[in-house]
mmCIF file of C-alpha atoms in Angstrom:
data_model
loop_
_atom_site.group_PDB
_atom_site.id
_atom_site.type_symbol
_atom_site.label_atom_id
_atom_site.label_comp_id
_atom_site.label_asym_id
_atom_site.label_seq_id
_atom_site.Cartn_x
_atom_site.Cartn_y
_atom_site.Cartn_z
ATOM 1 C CA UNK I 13 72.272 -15.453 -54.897
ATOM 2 C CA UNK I 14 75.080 -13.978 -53.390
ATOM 3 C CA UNK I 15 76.961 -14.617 -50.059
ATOM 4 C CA UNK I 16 75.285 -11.091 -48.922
ATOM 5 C CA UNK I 17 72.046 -11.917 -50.081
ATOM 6 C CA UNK I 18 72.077 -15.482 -47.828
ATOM 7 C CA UNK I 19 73.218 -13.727 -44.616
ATOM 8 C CA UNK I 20 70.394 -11.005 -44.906
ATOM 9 C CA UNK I 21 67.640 -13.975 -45.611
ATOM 10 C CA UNK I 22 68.449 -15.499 -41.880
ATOM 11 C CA UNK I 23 68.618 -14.433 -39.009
ATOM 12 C CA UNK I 24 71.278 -13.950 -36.050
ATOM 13 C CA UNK I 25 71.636 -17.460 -35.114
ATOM 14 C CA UNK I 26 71.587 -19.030 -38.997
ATOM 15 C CA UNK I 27 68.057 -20.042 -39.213
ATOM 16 C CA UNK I 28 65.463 -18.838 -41.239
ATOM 17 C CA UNK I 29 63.723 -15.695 -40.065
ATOM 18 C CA UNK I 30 60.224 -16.559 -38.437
ATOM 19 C CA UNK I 31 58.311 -13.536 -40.110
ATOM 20 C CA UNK I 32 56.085 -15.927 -42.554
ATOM 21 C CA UNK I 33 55.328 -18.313 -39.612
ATOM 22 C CA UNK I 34 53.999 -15.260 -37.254
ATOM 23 C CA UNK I 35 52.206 -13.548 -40.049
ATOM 24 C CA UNK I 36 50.635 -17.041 -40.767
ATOM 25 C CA UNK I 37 49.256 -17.077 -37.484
ATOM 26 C CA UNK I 38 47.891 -13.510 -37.307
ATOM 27 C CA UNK I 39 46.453 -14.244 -40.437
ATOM 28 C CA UNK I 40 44.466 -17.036 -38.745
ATOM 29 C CA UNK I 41 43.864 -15.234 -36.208
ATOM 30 C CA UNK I 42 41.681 -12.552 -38.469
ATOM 31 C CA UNK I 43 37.914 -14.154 -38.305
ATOM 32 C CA UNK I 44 38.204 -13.545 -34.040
ATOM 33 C CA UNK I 45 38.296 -9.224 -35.298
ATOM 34 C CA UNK I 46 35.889 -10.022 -38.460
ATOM 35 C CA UNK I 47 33.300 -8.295 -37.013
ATOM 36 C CA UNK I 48 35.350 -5.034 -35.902
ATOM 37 C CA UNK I 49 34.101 -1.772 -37.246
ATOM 38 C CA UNK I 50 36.833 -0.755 -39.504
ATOM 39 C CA UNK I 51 39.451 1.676 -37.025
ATOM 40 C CA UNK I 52 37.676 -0.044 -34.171
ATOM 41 C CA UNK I 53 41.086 -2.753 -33.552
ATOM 42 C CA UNK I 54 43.062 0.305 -33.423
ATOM 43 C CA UNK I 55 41.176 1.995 -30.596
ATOM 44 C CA UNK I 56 42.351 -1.514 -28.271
ATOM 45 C CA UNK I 57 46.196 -0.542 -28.536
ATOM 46 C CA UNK I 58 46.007 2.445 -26.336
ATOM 47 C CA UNK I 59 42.737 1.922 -24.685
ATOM 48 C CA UNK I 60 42.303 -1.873 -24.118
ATOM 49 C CA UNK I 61 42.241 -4.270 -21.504
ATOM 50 C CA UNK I 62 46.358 -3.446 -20.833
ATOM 51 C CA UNK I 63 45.775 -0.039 -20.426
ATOM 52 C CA UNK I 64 43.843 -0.172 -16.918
ATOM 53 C CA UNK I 65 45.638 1.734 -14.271
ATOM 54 C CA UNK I 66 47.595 3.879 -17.420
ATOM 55 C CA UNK I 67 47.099 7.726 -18.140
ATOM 56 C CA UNK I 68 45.153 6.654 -21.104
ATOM 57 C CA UNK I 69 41.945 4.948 -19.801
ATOM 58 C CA UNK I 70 40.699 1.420 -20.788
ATOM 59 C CA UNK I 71 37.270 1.450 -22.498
ATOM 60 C CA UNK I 72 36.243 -1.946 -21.175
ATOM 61 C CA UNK I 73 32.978 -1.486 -19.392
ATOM 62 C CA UNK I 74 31.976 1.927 -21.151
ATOM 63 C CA UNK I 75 28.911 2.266 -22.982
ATOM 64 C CA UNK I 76 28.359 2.698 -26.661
ATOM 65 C CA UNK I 77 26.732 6.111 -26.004
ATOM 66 C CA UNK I 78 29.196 7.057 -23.595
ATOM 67 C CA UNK I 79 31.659 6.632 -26.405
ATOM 68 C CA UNK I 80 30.323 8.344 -28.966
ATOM 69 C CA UNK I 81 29.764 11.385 -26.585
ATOM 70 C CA UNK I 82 33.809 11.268 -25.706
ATOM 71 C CA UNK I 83 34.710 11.540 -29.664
ATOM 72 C CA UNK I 84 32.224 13.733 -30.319
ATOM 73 C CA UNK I 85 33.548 15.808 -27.365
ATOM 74 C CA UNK I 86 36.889 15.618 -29.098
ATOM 75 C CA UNK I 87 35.774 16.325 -32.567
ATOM 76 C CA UNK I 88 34.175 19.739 -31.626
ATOM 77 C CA UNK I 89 37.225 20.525 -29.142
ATOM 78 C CA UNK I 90 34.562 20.873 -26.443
ATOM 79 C CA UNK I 91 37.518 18.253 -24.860
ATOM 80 C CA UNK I 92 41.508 18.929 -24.905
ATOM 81 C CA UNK I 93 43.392 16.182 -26.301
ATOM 82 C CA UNK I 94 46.591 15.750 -27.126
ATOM 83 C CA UNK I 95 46.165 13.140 -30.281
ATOM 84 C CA UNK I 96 42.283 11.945 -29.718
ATOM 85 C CA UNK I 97 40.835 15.668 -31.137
ATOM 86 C CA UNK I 98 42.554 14.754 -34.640
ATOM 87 C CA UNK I 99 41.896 10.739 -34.227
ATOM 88 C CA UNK I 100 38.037 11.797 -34.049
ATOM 89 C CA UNK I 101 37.671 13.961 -36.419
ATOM 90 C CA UNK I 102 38.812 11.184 -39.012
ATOM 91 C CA UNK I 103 35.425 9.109 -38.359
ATOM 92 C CA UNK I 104 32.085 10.272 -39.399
ATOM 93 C CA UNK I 105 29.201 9.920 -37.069
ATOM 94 C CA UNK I 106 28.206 6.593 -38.418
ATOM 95 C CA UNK I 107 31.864 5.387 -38.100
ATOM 96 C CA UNK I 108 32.191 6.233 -34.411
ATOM 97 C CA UNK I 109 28.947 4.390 -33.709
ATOM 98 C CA UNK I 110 30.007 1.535 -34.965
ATOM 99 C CA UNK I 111 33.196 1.230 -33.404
ATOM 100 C CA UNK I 112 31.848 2.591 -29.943
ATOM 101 C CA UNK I 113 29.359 -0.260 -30.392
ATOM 102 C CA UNK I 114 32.018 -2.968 -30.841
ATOM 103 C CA UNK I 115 34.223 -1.798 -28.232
ATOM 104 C CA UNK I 116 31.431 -1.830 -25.771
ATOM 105 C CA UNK I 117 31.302 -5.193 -26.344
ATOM 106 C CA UNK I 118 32.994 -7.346 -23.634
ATOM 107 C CA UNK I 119 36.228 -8.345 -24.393
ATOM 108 C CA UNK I 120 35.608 -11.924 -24.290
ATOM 109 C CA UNK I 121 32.954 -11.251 -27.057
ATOM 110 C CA UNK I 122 34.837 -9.141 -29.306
ATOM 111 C CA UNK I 123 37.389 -12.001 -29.520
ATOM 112 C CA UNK I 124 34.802 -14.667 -29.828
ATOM 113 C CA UNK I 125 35.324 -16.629 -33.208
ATOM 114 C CA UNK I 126 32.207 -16.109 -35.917
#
């Protein structure tokens, strides 16, 4: 190993970096999103808990069928979007269910461990 190679294996301040110690603990983390429909974590990044009082709206509180209307609303164009049109269109019907179904969960129970 050369000289190079050491300095690019640690960090700023000498140590080792800290990436296999956080991905360790997101990896634990996993069975609290088991149950996700798959796409359904990705929906929380924009439209989660954080996102009250944002231009994008939180979908805590919404129901399942209120959901499913919204993408289906996208996926016809029947609602402007600037990103969510193209998002919907990538889930079937039976997709957007079941993620509309987990995310009307309360938050509290989507993170609940199995």
């Amino acid at each position: 190993m050369t000289s190079h190679d050491m300095r690019r294996s640690k960090n700023r301040r000498g140590g080792r970096s800290f990436v296999p110690v956080l991905l360790a603990a997101l990896v634990a983390s996993a069975p609290a999103w088991a149950d996700a429909a798959p796409g359904a974590t990705a929906c929380t990044g924009c439209h989660g808990p954080a996102a009250l009082g944002s231009a994008m709206p939180s979908l805590d509180g919404h129901a399942a069928d209120d959901i499913v209307a919204q993408m289906q609303a996208f996926r016809s164009g029947e609602r402007k979007a600037t990103v969510m049109d193209r998002i919907a269109r990538g889930f079937t019907e039976e997709e957007t269910r079941a993620i509309a179904e987990w995310l009307a969960k309360p938050e509290a129970a989507r993170h609940a461990q199995p």
